[in-house]
mmCIF file of C-alpha atoms and ligand atoms in Angstrom:
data_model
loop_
_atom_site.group_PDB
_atom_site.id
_atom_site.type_symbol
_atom_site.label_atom_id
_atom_site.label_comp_id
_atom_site.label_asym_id
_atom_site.label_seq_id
_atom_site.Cartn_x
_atom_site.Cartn_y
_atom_site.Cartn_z
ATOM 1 C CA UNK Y 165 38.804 -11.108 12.203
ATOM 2 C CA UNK Y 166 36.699 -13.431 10.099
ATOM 3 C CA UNK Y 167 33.020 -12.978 9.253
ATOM 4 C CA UNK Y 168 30.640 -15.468 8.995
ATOM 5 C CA UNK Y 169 26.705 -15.362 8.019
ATOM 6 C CA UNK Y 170 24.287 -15.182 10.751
ATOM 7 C CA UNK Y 171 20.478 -15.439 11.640
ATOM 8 C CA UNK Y 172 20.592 -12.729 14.568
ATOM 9 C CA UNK Y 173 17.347 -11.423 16.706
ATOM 10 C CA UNK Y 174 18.177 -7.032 16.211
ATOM 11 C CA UNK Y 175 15.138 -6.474 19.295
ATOM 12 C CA UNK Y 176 12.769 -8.024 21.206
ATOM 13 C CA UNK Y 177 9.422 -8.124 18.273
ATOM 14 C CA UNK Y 178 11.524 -8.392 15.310
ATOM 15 C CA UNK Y 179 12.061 -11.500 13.828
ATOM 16 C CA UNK Y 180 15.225 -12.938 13.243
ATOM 17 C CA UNK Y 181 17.314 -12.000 10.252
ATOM 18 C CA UNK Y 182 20.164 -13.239 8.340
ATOM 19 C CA UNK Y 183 23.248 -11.083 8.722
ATOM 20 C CA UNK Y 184 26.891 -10.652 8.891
ATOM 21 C CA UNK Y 185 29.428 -11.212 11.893
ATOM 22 C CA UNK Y 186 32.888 -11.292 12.674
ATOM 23 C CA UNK Y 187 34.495 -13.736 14.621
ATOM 24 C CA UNK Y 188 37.833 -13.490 16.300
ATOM 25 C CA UNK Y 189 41.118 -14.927 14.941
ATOM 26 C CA UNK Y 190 42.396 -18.345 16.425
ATOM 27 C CA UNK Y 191 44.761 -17.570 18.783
ATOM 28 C CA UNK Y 192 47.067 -20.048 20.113
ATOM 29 C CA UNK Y 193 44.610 -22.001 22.137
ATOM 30 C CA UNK Y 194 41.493 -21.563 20.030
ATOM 31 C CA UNK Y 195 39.849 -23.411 17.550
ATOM 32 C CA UNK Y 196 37.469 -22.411 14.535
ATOM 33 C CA UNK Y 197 34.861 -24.906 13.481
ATOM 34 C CA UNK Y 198 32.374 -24.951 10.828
ATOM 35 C CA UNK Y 199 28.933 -25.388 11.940
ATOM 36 C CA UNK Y 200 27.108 -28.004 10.653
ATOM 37 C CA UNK Y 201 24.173 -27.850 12.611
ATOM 38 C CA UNK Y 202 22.409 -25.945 15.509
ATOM 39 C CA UNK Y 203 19.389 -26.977 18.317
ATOM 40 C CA UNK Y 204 17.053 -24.652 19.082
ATOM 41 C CA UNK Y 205 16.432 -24.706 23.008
ATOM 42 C CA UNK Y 206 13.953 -22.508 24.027
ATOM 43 C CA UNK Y 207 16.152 -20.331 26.323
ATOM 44 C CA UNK Y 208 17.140 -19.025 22.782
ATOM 45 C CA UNK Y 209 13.306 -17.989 22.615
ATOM 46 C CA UNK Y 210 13.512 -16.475 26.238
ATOM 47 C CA UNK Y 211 17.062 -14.661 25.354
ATOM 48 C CA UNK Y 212 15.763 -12.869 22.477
ATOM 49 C CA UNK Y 213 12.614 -11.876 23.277
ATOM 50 C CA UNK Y 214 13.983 -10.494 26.380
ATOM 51 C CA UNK Y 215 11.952 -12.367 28.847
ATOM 52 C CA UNK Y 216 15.344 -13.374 30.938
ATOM 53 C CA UNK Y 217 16.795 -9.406 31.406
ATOM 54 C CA UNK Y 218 17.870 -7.105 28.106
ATOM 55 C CA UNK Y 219 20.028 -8.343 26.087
ATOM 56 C CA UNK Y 220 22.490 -6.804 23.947
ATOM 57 C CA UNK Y 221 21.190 -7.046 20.084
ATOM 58 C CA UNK Y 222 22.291 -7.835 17.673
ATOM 59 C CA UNK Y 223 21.853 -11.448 19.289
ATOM 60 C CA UNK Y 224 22.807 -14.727 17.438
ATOM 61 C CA UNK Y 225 21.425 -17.863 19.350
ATOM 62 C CA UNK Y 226 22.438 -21.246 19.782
ATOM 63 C CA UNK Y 227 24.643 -23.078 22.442
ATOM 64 C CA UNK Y 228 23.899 -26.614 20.880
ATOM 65 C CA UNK Y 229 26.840 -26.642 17.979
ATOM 66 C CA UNK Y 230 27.811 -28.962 16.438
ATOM 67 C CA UNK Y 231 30.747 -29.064 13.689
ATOM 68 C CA UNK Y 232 34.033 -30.022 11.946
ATOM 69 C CA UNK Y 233 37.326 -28.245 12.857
ATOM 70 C CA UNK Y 234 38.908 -25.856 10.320
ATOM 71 C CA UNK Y 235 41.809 -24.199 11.763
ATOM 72 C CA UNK Y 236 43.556 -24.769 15.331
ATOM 73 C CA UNK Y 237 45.918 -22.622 17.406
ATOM 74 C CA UNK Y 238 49.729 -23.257 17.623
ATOM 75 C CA UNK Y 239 49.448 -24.390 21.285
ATOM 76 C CA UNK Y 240 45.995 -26.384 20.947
ATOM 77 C CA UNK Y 241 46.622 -30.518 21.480
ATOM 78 C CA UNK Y 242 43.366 -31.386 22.008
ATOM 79 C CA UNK Y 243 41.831 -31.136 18.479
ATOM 80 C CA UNK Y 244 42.979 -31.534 15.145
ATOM 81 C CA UNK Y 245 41.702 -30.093 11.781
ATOM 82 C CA UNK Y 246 38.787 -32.131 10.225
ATOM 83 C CA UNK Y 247 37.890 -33.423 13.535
ATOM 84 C CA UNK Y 248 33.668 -33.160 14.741
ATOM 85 C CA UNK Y 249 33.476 -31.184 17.797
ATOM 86 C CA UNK Y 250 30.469 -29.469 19.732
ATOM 87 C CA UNK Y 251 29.824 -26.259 22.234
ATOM 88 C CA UNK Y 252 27.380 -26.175 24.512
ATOM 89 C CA UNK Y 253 25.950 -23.381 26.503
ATOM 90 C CA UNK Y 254 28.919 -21.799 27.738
ATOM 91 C CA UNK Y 255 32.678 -21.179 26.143
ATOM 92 C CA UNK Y 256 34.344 -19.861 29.049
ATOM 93 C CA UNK Y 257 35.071 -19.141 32.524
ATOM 94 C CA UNK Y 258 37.461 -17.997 35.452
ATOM 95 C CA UNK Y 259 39.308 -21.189 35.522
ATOM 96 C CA UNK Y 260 40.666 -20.814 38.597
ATOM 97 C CA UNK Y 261 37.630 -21.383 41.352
ATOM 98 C CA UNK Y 262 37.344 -24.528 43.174
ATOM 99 C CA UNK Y 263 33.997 -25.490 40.554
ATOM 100 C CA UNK Y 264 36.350 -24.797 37.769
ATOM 101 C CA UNK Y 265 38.811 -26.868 39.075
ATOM 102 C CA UNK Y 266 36.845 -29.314 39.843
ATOM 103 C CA UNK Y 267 35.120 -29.370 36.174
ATOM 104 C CA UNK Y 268 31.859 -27.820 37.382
ATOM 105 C CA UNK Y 269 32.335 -24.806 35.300
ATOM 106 C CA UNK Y 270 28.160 -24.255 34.608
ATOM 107 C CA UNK Y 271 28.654 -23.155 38.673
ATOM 108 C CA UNK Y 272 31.818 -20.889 38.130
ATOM 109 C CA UNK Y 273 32.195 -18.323 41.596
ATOM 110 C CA UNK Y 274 34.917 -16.418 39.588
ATOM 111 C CA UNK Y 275 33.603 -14.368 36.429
ATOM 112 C CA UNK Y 276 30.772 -16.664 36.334
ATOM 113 C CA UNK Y 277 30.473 -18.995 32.860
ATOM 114 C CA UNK Y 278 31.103 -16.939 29.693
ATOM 115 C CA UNK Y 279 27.614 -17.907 28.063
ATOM 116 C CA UNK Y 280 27.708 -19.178 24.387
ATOM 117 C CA UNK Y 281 25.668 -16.335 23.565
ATOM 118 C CA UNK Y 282 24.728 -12.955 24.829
ATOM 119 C CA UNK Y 283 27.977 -12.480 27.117
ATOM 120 C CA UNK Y 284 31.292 -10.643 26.905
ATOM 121 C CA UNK Y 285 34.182 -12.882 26.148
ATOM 122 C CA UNK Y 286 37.583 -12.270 27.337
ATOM 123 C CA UNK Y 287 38.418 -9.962 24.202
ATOM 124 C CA UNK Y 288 35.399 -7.304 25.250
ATOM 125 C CA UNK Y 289 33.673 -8.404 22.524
ATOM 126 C CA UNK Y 290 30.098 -9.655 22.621
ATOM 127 C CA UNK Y 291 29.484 -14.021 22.433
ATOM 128 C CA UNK Y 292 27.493 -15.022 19.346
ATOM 129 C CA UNK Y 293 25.852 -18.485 19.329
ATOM 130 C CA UNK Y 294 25.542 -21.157 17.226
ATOM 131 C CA UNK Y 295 23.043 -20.037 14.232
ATOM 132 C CA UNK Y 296 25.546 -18.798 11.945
ATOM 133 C CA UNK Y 297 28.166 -20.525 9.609
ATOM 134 C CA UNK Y 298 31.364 -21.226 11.739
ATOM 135 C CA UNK Y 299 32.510 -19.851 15.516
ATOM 136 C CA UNK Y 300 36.004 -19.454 17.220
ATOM 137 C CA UNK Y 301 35.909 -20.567 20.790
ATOM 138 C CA UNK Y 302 38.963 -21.864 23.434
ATOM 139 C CA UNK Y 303 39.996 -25.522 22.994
ATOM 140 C CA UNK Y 304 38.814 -26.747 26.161
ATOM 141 C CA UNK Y 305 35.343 -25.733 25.882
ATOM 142 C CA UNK Y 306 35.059 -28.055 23.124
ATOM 143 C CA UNK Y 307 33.349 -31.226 23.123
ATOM 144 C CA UNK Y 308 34.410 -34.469 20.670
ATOM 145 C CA UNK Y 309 31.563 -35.796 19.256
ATOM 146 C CA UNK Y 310 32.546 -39.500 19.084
ATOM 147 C CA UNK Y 311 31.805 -40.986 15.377
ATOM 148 C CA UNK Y 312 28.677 -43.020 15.929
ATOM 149 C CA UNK Y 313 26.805 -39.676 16.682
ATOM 150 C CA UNK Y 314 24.810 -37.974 13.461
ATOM 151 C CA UNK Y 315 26.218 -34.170 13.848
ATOM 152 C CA UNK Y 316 22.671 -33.249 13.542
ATOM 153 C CA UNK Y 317 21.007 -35.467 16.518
ATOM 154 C CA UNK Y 318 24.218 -34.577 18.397
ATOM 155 C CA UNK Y 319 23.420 -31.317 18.647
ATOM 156 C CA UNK Y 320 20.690 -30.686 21.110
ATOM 157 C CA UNK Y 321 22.330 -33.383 23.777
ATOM 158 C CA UNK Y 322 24.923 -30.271 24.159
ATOM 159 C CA UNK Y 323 22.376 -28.204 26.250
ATOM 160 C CA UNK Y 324 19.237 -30.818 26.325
ATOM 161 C CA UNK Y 325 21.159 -33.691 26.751
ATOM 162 C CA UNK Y 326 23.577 -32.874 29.470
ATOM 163 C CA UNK Y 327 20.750 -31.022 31.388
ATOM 164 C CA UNK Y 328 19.223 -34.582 31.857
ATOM 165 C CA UNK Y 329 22.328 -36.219 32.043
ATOM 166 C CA UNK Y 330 23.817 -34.204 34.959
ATOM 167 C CA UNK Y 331 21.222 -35.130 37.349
ATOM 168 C CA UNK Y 332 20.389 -38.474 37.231
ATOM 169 C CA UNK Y 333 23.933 -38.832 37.431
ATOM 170 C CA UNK Y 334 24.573 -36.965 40.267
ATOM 171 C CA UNK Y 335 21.736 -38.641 42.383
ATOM 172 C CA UNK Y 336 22.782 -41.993 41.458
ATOM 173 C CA UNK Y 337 20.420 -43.317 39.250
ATOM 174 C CA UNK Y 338 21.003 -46.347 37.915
ATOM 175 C CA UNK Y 339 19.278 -49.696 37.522
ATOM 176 C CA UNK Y 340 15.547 -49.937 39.004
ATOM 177 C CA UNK Y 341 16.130 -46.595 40.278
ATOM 178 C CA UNK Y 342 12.246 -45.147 40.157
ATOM 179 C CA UNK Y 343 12.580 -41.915 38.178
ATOM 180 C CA UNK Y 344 9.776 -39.717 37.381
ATOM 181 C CA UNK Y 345 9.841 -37.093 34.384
ATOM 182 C CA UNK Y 346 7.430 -34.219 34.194
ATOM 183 C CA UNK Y 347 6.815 -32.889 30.703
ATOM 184 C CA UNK Y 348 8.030 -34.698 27.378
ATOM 185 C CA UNK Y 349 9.739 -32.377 25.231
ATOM 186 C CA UNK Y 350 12.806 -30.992 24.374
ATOM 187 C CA UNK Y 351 14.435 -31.829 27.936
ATOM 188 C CA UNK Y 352 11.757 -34.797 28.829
ATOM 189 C CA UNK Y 353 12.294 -36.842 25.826
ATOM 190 C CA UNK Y 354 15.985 -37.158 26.909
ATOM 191 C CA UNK Y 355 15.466 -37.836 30.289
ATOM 192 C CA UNK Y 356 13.385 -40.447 29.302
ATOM 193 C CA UNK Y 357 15.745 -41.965 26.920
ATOM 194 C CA UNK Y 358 18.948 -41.287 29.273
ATOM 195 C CA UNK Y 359 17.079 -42.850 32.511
ATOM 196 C CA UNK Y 360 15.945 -45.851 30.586
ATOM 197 C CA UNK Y 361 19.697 -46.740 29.105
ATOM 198 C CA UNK Y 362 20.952 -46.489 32.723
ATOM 199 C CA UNK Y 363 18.918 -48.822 33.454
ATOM 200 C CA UNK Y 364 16.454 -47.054 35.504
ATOM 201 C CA UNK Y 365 12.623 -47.620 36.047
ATOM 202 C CA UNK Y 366 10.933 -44.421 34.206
ATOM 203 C CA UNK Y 367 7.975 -42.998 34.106
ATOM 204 C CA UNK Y 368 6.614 -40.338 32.415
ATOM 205 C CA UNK Y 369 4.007 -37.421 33.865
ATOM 206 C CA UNK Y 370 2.348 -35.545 30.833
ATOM 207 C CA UNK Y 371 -0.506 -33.435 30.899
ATOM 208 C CA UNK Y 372 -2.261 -35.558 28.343
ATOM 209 C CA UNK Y 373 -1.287 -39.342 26.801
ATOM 210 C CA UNK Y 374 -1.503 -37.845 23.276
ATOM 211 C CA UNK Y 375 2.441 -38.242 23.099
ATOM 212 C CA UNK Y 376 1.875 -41.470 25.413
ATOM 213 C CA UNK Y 377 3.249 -43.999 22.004
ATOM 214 C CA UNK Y 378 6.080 -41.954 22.055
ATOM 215 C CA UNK Y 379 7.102 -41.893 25.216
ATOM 216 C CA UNK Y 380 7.202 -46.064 25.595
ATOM 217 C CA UNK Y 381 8.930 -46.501 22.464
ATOM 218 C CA UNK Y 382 11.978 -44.326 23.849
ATOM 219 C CA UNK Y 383 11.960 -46.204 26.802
ATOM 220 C CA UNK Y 384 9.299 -44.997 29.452
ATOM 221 C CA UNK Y 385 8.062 -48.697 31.201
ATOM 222 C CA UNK Y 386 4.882 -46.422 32.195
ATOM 223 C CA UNK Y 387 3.010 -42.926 31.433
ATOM 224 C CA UNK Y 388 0.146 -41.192 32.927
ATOM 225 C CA UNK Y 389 -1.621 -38.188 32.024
ATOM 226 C CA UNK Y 390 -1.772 -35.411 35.141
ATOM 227 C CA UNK Y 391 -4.963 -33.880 33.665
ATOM 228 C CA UNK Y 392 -6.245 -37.278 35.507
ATOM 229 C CA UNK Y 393 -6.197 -36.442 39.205
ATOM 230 C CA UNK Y 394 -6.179 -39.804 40.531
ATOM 231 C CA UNK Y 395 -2.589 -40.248 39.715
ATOM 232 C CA UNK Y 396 -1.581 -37.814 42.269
ATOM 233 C CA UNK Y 397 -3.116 -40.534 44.837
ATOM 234 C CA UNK Y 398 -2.294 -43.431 43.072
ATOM 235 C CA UNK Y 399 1.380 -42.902 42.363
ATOM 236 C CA UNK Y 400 1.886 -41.483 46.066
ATOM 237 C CA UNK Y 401 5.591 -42.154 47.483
ATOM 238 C CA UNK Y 402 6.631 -44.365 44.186
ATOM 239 C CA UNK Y 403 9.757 -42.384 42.823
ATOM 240 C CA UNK Y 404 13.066 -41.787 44.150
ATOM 241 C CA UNK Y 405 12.970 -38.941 41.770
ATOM 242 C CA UNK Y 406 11.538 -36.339 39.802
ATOM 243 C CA UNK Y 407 12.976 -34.634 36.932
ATOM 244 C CA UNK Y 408 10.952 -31.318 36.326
ATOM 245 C CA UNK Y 409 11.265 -30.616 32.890
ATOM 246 C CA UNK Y 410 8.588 -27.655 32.632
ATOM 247 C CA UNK Y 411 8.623 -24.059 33.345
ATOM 248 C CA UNK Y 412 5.186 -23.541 34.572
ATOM 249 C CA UNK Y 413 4.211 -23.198 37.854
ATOM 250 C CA UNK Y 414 2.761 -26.560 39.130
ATOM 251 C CA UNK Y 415 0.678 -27.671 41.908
ATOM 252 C CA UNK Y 416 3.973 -28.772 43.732
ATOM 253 C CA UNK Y 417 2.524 -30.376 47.021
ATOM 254 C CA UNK Y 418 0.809 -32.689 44.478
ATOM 255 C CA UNK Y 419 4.279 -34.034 42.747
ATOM 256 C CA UNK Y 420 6.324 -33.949 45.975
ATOM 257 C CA UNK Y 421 3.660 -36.287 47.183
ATOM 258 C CA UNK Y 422 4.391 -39.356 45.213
ATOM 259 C CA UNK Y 423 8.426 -38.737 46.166
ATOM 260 C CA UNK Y 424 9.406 -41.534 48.406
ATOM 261 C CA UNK Y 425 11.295 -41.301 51.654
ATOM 262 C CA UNK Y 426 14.401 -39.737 51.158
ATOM 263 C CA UNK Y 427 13.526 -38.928 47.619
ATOM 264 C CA UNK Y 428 14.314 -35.620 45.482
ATOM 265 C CA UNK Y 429 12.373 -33.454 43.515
ATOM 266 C CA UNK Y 430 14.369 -31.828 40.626
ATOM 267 C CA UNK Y 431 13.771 -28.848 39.132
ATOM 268 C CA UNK Y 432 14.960 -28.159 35.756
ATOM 269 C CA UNK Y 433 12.872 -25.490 34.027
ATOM 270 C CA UNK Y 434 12.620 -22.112 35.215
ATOM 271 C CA UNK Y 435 9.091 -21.362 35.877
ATOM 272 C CA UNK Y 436 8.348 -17.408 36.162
ATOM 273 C CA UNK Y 437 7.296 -17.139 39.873
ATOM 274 C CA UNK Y 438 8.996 -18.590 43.039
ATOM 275 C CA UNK Y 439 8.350 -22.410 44.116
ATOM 276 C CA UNK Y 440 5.344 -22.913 46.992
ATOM 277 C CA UNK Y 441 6.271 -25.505 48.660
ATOM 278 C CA UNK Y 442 3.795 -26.585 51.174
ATOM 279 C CA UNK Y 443 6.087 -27.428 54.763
ATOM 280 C CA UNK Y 444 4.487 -30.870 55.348
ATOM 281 C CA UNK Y 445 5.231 -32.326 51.765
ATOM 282 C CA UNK Y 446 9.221 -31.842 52.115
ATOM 283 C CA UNK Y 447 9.040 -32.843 56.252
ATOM 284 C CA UNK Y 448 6.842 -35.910 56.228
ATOM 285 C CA UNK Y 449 8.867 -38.487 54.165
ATOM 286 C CA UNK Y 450 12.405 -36.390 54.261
ATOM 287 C CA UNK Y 451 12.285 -35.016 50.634
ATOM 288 C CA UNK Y 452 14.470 -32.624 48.965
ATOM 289 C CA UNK Y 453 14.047 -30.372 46.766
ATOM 290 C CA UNK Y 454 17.483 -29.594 44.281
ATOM 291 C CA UNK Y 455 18.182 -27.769 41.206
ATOM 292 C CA UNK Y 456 20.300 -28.664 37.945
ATOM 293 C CA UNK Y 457 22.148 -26.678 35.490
ATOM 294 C CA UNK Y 458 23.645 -28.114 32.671
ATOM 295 C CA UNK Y 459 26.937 -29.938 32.695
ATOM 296 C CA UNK Y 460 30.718 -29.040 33.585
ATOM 297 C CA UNK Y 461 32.906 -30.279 30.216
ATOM 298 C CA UNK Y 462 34.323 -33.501 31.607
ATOM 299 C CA UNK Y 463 30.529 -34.413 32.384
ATOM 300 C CA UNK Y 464 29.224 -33.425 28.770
ATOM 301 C CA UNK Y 465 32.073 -35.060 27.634
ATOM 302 C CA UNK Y 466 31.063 -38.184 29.254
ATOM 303 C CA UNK Y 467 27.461 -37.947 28.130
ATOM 304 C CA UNK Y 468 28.588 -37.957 24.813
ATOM 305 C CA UNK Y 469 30.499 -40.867 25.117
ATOM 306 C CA UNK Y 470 27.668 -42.667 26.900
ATOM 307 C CA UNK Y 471 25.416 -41.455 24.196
ATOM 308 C CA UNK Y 472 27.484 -42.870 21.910
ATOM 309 C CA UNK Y 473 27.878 -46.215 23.638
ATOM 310 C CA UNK Y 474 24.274 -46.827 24.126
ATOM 311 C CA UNK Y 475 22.941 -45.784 20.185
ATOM 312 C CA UNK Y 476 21.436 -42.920 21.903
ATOM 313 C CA UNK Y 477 20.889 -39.390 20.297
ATOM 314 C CA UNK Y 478 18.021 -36.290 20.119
ATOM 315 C CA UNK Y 479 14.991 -36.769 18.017
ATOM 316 C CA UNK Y 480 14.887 -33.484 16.020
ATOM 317 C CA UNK Y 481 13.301 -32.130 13.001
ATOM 318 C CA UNK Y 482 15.987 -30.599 10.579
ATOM 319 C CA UNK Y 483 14.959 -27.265 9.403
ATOM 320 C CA UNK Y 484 16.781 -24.556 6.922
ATOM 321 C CA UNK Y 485 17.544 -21.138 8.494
ATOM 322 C CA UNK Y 486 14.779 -19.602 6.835
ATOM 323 C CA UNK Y 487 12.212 -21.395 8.920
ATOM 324 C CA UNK Y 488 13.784 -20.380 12.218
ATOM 325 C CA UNK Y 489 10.997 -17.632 13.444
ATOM 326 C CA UNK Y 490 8.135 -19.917 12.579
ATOM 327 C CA UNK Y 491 10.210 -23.222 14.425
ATOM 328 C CA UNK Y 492 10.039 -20.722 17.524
ATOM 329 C CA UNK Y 493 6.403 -20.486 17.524
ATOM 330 C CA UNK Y 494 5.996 -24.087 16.910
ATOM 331 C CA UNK Y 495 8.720 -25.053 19.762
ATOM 332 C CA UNK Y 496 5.774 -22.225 22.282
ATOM 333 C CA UNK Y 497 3.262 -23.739 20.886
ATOM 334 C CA UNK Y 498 5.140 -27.506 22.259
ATOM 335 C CA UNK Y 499 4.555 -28.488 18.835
ATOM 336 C CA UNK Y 500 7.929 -30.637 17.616
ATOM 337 C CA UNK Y 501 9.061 -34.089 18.310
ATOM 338 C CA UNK Y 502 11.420 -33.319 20.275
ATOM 339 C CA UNK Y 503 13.804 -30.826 19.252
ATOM 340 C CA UNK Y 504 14.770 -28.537 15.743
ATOM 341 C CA UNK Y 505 17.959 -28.543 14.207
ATOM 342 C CA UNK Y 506 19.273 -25.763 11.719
ATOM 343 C CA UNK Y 507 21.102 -27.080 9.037
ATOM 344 C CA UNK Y 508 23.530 -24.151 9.014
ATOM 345 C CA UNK Y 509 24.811 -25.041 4.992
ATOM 346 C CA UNK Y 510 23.727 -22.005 3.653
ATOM 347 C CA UNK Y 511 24.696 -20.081 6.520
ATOM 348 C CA UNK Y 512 28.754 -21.421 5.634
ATOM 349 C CA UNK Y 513 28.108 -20.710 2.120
ATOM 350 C CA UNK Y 514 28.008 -16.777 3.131
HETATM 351 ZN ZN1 ZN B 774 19.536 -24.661 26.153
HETATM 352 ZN ZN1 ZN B 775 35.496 -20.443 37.922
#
């Protein structure tokens, strides 16, 4: 065992504190990786402050890692020592399910995906994330992080970025596709930025146009503010798909309105009460409505790559561990552009 320095949530009203934990040795498949740096995604808020179930404390968040091998397993081939790797939101699963198999392993049917965090890994012992110093985890639940990524705006495409990726991918968007995004933050700003480099028409549907500058000069062709009501009218039937981005409950007759024929409506946040969907918006122009979560490897893998390919990366505001409890409120309050980054140095000093 190894331990490593930690910023760990010990209860649901505490704050997070810096601490000690151990991490398992490599065995022969595993690597260990310093971290460099760590995204804060706001299911890291939702984990610790038990709003998704209990969980068990001490917790250490983070499943967007990003870091530098130091030490590989006698069997590993994938990795060498020195090179810059990531781990998402998940470091195992069954590996033997038809989603496995087929790289989908966010939708494992077997043991379900061992999440980054919060979980029991196959040794029985608890999963601790990526706010701490360095982290042992299976070779092929590693991600390269090709060398025209920054470590540090790598980080949050891991969890934000593939979230994005995954699903304008999967329904085929590519150039003058008509994609809409709901909400520009953390998840938004990537969609936005993803969309646009795949060529795709993209709008964006914020409450307000206070982050309207923004949201053209990452590559939005259009943005309107849903606080104005006309929209809902105006915009009828004009995308062939929505990216939800935020976890409140909307008005969804209103957005499923201005899907076009055949068109999908994906939801990406988890709002806290079921979906109404009113019968008539779905039947009248044959709309669907679908669900994403995250990435398999080979597809986060490929993000990366594309990432890399097309000079694309998170915008984030680096912060030092110590500032981690009052990033939180700012990331409630929707108050970063887009997305904080711990720079874990101290955290590998000990
Ligand atoms: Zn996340
Ligand atoms: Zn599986």
């Amino acid at each position: 065992m190894n331990t490593v320095a930690a910023y760990a949530a010990t209860s649901a009203t505490e704050p997070l504190t810096k601490t000690t934990i151990t991490r398992r040795d490599v065995g022969p498949h595993d690597i260990r990786f310093d971290i460099h740096f760590a995204g804060i995604c706001h299911s890291d808020i939702h984990t610790v402050r038990a709003e998704w179930g209990q969980p068990r404390y001490p917790v250490v968040p983070g499943h967007e890692i990003a870091g530098i091998v130091t030490e590989i397993g006698s069997a590993v081939t994938r990795f060498t020592i020195g090179d810059r790797v990531g781990v998402g939101c998940f470091v195992d699963s069954c590996r033997e399910c038809d989603n496995c198999e087929e790289g989908l392993q966010q939708y494992c049917t077997g043991t379900g995906m061992t999440g980054t965090y919060g979980a029991v890994g196959r040794d029985g012992h608890p999963t601790q994330g990526g706010y701490s110093g360095g982290i042992v985890v299976d070779e092929n639940y590693v991600l390269n992080i090709p060398p025209a990524l920054a470590l540090d705006a790598a980080a949050p495409l891991l969890c934000a970025g593939i979230t994005t990726y995954s699903p304008l991918r999967h329904w085929n968007v590519g150039p003058d596709t008509r994609v809409g995004v709901i909400g520009l933050g953390g998840l938004g700003h990537m969609a936005v930025k993803l969309g646009a480099a795949m060529g795709a028409d993209v709008t964006v549907l914020s409450q307000s146009l206070k982050k309207m500058e923004d949201g053209l000069s990452l590559g939005a062709k259009h943005y309107y503010a849903t606080s104005d009501h006309d929209i809902f009218k105006n915009l009828r039937n004009s995308f062939d798909i929505i990216l939800n981005t935020v976890s409140a409950n909307l008005d969804l007759g209103r957005y499923l309105a201005m899907v076009d024929r055949d068109g999908v409506f994906v939801e990406l946040g988890a709002p806290e009460n079921p979906l109404v969907v009113p019968p008539f918006s779905i039947i009248g122009m044959r709309r669907s409505i679908s669900g994403s979560m995250i990435g398999g490897i080979p597809e986060t893998q490929e993000m990366l790559d594309f990432c890399a390919e097309h000079g694309i990366a998170s915008e984030i505001e680096v912060i030092e561990p110590e500032y981690v409890n009052e990033a939180y409120e700012r990331v409630i309050a929707s108050d970063v552009r887009y997305r904080f980054v711990i720079d874990t140095e101290s955290l590998r000093q000990g």
